[in-house]
Amino acid sequence: MKFIKEPPRGTITAHTLTRSVVLTLLFIASLTFCQTAAAQNILRPVARLITDPVSEAKYSRPRKVSDSDSSAVAAAGAVTPSLDEATEIERRAFEKTNQARSQNGLTVFAWDPQLCRMARAHSENMARGGFFSHQTPEGLEIKARARQSGILHFRVIGENIAYNKGYDDPGGFAVERWLISSAHRANMLYIGFQASAIGSYVAADGTVYLTQVFIAR
């Protein structure tokens, strides 16, 4: 018969110590997993871009404003912000765009208040309407939206749009992303454009919508 001597009470055996170490390691692993899972649920910055390439205008000369155009212009409001009246996001994007043009040996853009009004309207429309496109749900594309804003004659017009969320410099970030996209960059560095403006709108959830319009009259 084999007798097993019981350890004195209060004595920590190798088995007990090993079991404690294992339980401790399991607890740490579980805690690490929970922290990792929680971190994965944190919203990450998001961004998206889309471009409408340089397009020739169908209306290269002034034309009579129809009743529908008149009402659209009135609905758009009379605010045509100067560069000094632009938001920080808009000024930042405009300045970085001109910086890129200057670095590429191009004439910098003049700020166009009418384009700012048009761009702001489209950014707000996208945010409120829940879409992201150069075409509105009603089927209005850039040329039609320009006429709605009272811009009735131009030679060429183009547009970049973007939205982002979670970035400290949404205007500057949008320009940086546009510049590494060939289609967006083509609009920004097109030698034929003379003026531009950016219109931004910040949605309730913090998403920043930006519309950048270029024109040669």
Short mmCIF file of C-alpha atoms in Angstrom, two decimals:
data_model
loop_
_atom_site.label_atom_id
_atom_site.label_comp_id
_atom_site.label_asym_id
_atom_site.label_seq_id
_atom_site.Cartn_x
_atom_site.Cartn_y
_atom_site.Cartn_z
CA MET A 1 0.00 0.00 0.00
CA LYS A 2 1.28 3.41 -0.96
CA PHE A 3 0.77 6.34 1.33
CA ILE A 4 0.65 9.90 -0.01
CA LYS A 5 1.61 12.46 2.51
CA GLU A 6 -0.72 15.47 2.42
CA PRO A 7 1.06 18.84 2.45
CA PRO A 8 0.55 21.01 5.50
CA ARG A 9 -2.29 23.43 5.31
CA GLY A 10 -1.28 26.76 3.84
CA THR A 11 1.51 25.17 1.84
CA ILE A 12 1.63 26.10 -1.87
CA THR A 13 2.44 23.07 -3.96
CA ALA A 14 3.96 23.08 -7.46
CA HIS A 15 0.58 21.95 -8.82
CA THR A 16 -1.24 24.81 -7.11
CA LEU A 17 1.35 27.34 -8.27
CA THR A 18 1.14 26.10 -11.87
CA ARG A 19 -2.66 26.28 -11.79
CA SER A 20 -2.50 29.86 -10.48
CA VAL A 21 -0.06 30.91 -13.18
CA VAL A 22 -2.25 29.39 -15.89
CA LEU A 23 -5.36 31.12 -14.58
CA THR A 24 -3.49 34.44 -14.42
CA LEU A 25 -2.26 34.09 -17.99
CA LEU A 26 -5.77 33.20 -19.18
CA PHE A 27 -7.12 36.30 -17.45
CA ILE A 28 -4.49 38.53 -19.10
CA ALA A 29 -5.17 36.99 -22.51
CA SER A 30 -8.89 37.49 -22.06
CA LEU A 31 -8.38 41.11 -21.02
CA THR A 32 -6.11 41.73 -24.04
CA PHE A 33 -8.67 40.19 -26.37
CA CYS A 34 -11.44 42.39 -24.95
CA GLN A 35 -9.31 45.50 -25.34
CA THR A 36 -8.45 44.53 -28.93
CA ALA A 37 -12.09 43.89 -29.76
CA ALA A 38 -13.08 47.22 -28.25
CA ALA A 39 -10.41 48.99 -30.27
CA GLN A 40 -11.69 47.38 -33.43
CA ASN A 41 -15.13 48.82 -32.77
CA ILE A 42 -13.77 52.38 -32.69
CA LEU A 43 -14.75 54.29 -35.83
CA ARG A 44 -11.81 54.84 -38.12
CA PRO A 45 -11.39 57.91 -40.35
CA VAL A 46 -13.20 57.52 -43.64
CA ALA A 47 -12.83 59.29 -46.97
CA ARG A 48 -14.11 59.07 -50.53
CA LEU A 49 -13.51 61.03 -53.72
CA ILE A 50 -15.16 61.34 -57.11
CA THR A 51 -14.44 63.55 -60.10
CA ASP A 52 -16.31 65.07 -63.01
CA PRO A 53 -13.68 65.70 -65.70
CA VAL A 54 -13.24 68.89 -67.66
CA SER A 55 -16.30 69.35 -69.84
CA GLU A 56 -17.14 71.76 -72.59
CA ALA A 57 -20.11 73.98 -71.91
CA LYS A 58 -23.22 73.69 -74.02
CA TYR A 59 -24.02 77.30 -73.22
CA SER A 60 -20.97 79.34 -74.13
CA ARG A 61 -22.90 82.59 -74.51
CA PRO A 62 -25.34 84.41 -72.26
CA ARG A 63 -28.94 83.26 -72.66
CA LYS A 64 -32.27 84.41 -71.38
CA VAL A 65 -33.07 83.13 -67.91
CA SER A 66 -36.24 81.06 -67.87
CA ASP A 67 -38.81 81.14 -65.10
CA SER A 68 -37.52 77.84 -63.71
CA ASP A 69 -33.96 79.16 -63.68
CA SER A 70 -35.07 82.36 -61.97
CA SER A 71 -36.80 80.49 -59.17
CA ALA A 72 -33.78 78.21 -58.73
CA VAL A 73 -31.42 81.18 -58.44
CA ALA A 74 -33.74 82.80 -55.89
CA ALA A 75 -33.92 79.56 -53.92
CA ALA A 76 -30.15 79.31 -53.87
CA GLY A 77 -29.99 82.65 -52.06
CA ALA A 78 -27.94 85.75 -52.75
CA VAL A 79 -24.93 84.81 -50.62
CA THR A 80 -21.78 84.76 -52.72
CA PRO A 81 -18.94 84.41 -50.18
CA SER A 82 -15.65 86.15 -50.84
CA LEU A 83 -12.45 84.34 -49.91
CA ASP A 84 -12.36 86.27 -46.64
CA GLU A 85 -15.87 85.02 -45.90
CA ALA A 86 -15.05 81.40 -46.73
CA THR A 87 -14.90 78.85 -43.94
CA GLU A 88 -11.57 77.61 -42.63
CA ILE A 89 -12.11 74.30 -44.44
CA GLU A 90 -12.82 76.07 -47.74
CA ARG A 91 -9.86 78.45 -47.46
CA ARG A 92 -7.51 75.63 -46.53
CA ALA A 93 -8.54 73.57 -49.56
CA PHE A 94 -8.33 76.58 -51.88
CA GLU A 95 -4.88 77.59 -50.64
CA LYS A 96 -3.48 74.07 -50.97
CA THR A 97 -4.91 73.81 -54.48
CA ASN A 98 -3.19 77.04 -55.50
CA GLN A 99 0.00 75.85 -53.86
CA ALA A 100 -0.08 72.74 -56.07
CA ARG A 101 -0.67 74.85 -59.18
CA SER A 102 2.18 77.19 -58.30
CA GLN A 103 4.54 74.25 -57.73
CA ASN A 104 3.64 73.00 -61.21
CA GLY A 105 4.32 76.35 -62.87
CA LEU A 106 0.65 77.22 -63.39
CA THR A 107 -1.21 80.45 -62.76
CA VAL A 108 -3.04 80.27 -59.45
CA PHE A 109 -6.83 80.33 -59.40
CA ALA A 110 -8.88 83.41 -58.66
CA TRP A 111 -11.55 82.80 -56.05
CA ASP A 112 -15.03 82.87 -57.60
CA PRO A 113 -17.84 83.69 -55.12
CA GLN A 114 -20.54 82.34 -57.46
CA LEU A 115 -18.76 79.01 -57.64
CA CYS A 116 -18.56 78.92 -53.84
CA ARG A 117 -22.31 79.38 -53.58
CA MET A 118 -22.87 76.65 -56.14
CA ALA A 119 -20.39 74.33 -54.42
CA ARG A 120 -21.86 74.90 -50.96
CA ALA A 121 -25.34 74.12 -52.26
CA HIS A 122 -24.20 70.81 -53.74
CA SER A 123 -22.25 69.78 -50.63
CA GLU A 124 -25.27 70.46 -48.44
CA ASN A 125 -27.57 68.71 -50.88
CA MET A 126 -25.40 65.58 -50.80
CA ALA A 127 -25.26 65.57 -47.00
CA ARG A 128 -28.98 66.11 -46.51
CA GLY A 129 -30.05 63.94 -49.44
CA GLY A 130 -27.86 60.98 -48.56
CA PHE A 131 -26.12 60.67 -51.92
CA PHE A 132 -22.60 61.18 -53.25
CA SER A 133 -22.52 62.05 -56.92
CA HIS A 134 -22.12 64.86 -59.42
CA GLN A 135 -25.71 64.22 -60.40
CA THR A 136 -28.53 65.08 -58.01
CA PRO A 137 -31.42 62.67 -57.42
CA GLU A 138 -33.43 64.96 -59.72
CA GLY A 139 -30.94 64.32 -62.51
CA LEU A 140 -29.16 67.69 -62.46
CA GLU A 141 -25.50 67.53 -63.44
CA ILE A 142 -22.84 70.19 -63.08
CA LYS A 143 -23.90 72.34 -66.04
CA ALA A 144 -27.53 72.42 -64.96
CA ARG A 145 -26.53 73.17 -61.37
CA ALA A 146 -24.32 76.00 -62.61
CA ARG A 147 -27.26 77.56 -64.42
CA GLN A 148 -29.40 77.14 -61.31
CA SER A 149 -26.81 79.15 -59.42
CA GLY A 150 -26.97 81.96 -61.97
CA ILE A 151 -23.78 80.99 -63.83
CA LEU A 152 -25.25 81.21 -67.32
CA HIS A 153 -22.21 81.24 -69.60
CA PHE A 154 -18.79 79.62 -69.47
CA ARG A 155 -16.37 77.91 -71.81
CA VAL A 156 -15.34 74.94 -69.66
CA ILE A 157 -16.30 73.71 -66.23
CA GLY A 158 -15.19 70.87 -64.00
CA GLU A 159 -15.79 69.55 -60.51
CA ASN A 160 -14.25 67.41 -57.77
CA ILE A 161 -16.22 66.16 -54.78
CA ALA A 162 -15.18 64.41 -51.60
CA TYR A 163 -16.28 63.56 -48.13
CA ASN A 164 -14.24 62.61 -45.10
CA LYS A 165 -14.70 62.14 -41.39
CA GLY A 166 -12.31 62.00 -38.48
CA TYR A 167 -9.48 64.11 -39.91
CA ASP A 168 -8.03 67.20 -38.23
CA ASP A 169 -7.66 69.06 -41.53
CA PRO A 170 -10.56 67.94 -43.76
CA GLY A 171 -9.93 70.60 -46.41
CA GLY A 172 -6.21 69.93 -46.68
CA PHE A 173 -6.74 66.18 -46.57
CA ALA A 174 -9.23 66.31 -49.45
CA VAL A 175 -6.73 68.21 -51.61
CA GLU A 176 -3.95 65.74 -50.77
CA ARG A 177 -6.15 62.84 -51.83
CA TRP A 178 -7.33 64.64 -54.98
CA LEU A 179 -3.74 65.25 -56.01
CA ILE A 180 -2.83 61.56 -55.97
CA SER A 181 -5.82 60.69 -58.15
CA SER A 182 -5.10 61.24 -61.84
CA ALA A 183 -8.61 62.43 -62.75
CA HIS A 184 -8.91 64.83 -59.81
CA ARG A 185 -5.39 66.11 -60.35
CA ALA A 186 -6.18 66.74 -64.03
CA ASN A 187 -8.99 69.05 -63.02
CA MET A 188 -6.88 70.88 -60.45
CA LEU A 189 -3.93 71.37 -62.80
CA TYR A 190 -5.84 72.00 -66.01
CA ILE A 191 -4.24 74.99 -67.71
CA GLY A 192 -7.52 76.19 -69.18
CA PHE A 193 -9.27 76.91 -65.87
CA GLN A 194 -9.05 80.46 -64.56
CA ALA A 195 -11.09 80.44 -61.36
CA SER A 196 -12.25 78.04 -58.69
CA ALA A 197 -13.92 77.79 -55.32
CA ILE A 198 -14.68 75.18 -52.69
CA GLY A 199 -17.96 74.81 -50.85
CA SER A 200 -18.14 72.66 -47.72
CA TYR A 201 -20.89 71.37 -45.47
CA VAL A 202 -20.50 69.55 -42.15
CA ALA A 203 -23.22 66.97 -41.52
CA ALA A 204 -24.69 66.26 -38.09
CA ASP A 205 -22.48 63.18 -37.66
CA GLY A 206 -19.33 65.17 -38.39
CA THR A 207 -18.87 64.04 -41.98
CA VAL A 208 -17.43 66.88 -44.08
CA TYR A 209 -18.67 67.16 -47.67
CA LEU A 210 -16.59 69.20 -50.11
CA THR A 211 -17.34 70.34 -53.65
CA GLN A 212 -14.60 71.97 -55.71
CA VAL A 213 -15.66 73.71 -58.93
CA PHE A 214 -13.41 75.05 -61.70
CA ILE A 215 -14.37 77.37 -64.54
CA ALA A 216 -13.18 79.34 -67.56
CA ARG A 217 -15.63 81.97 -68.69
#
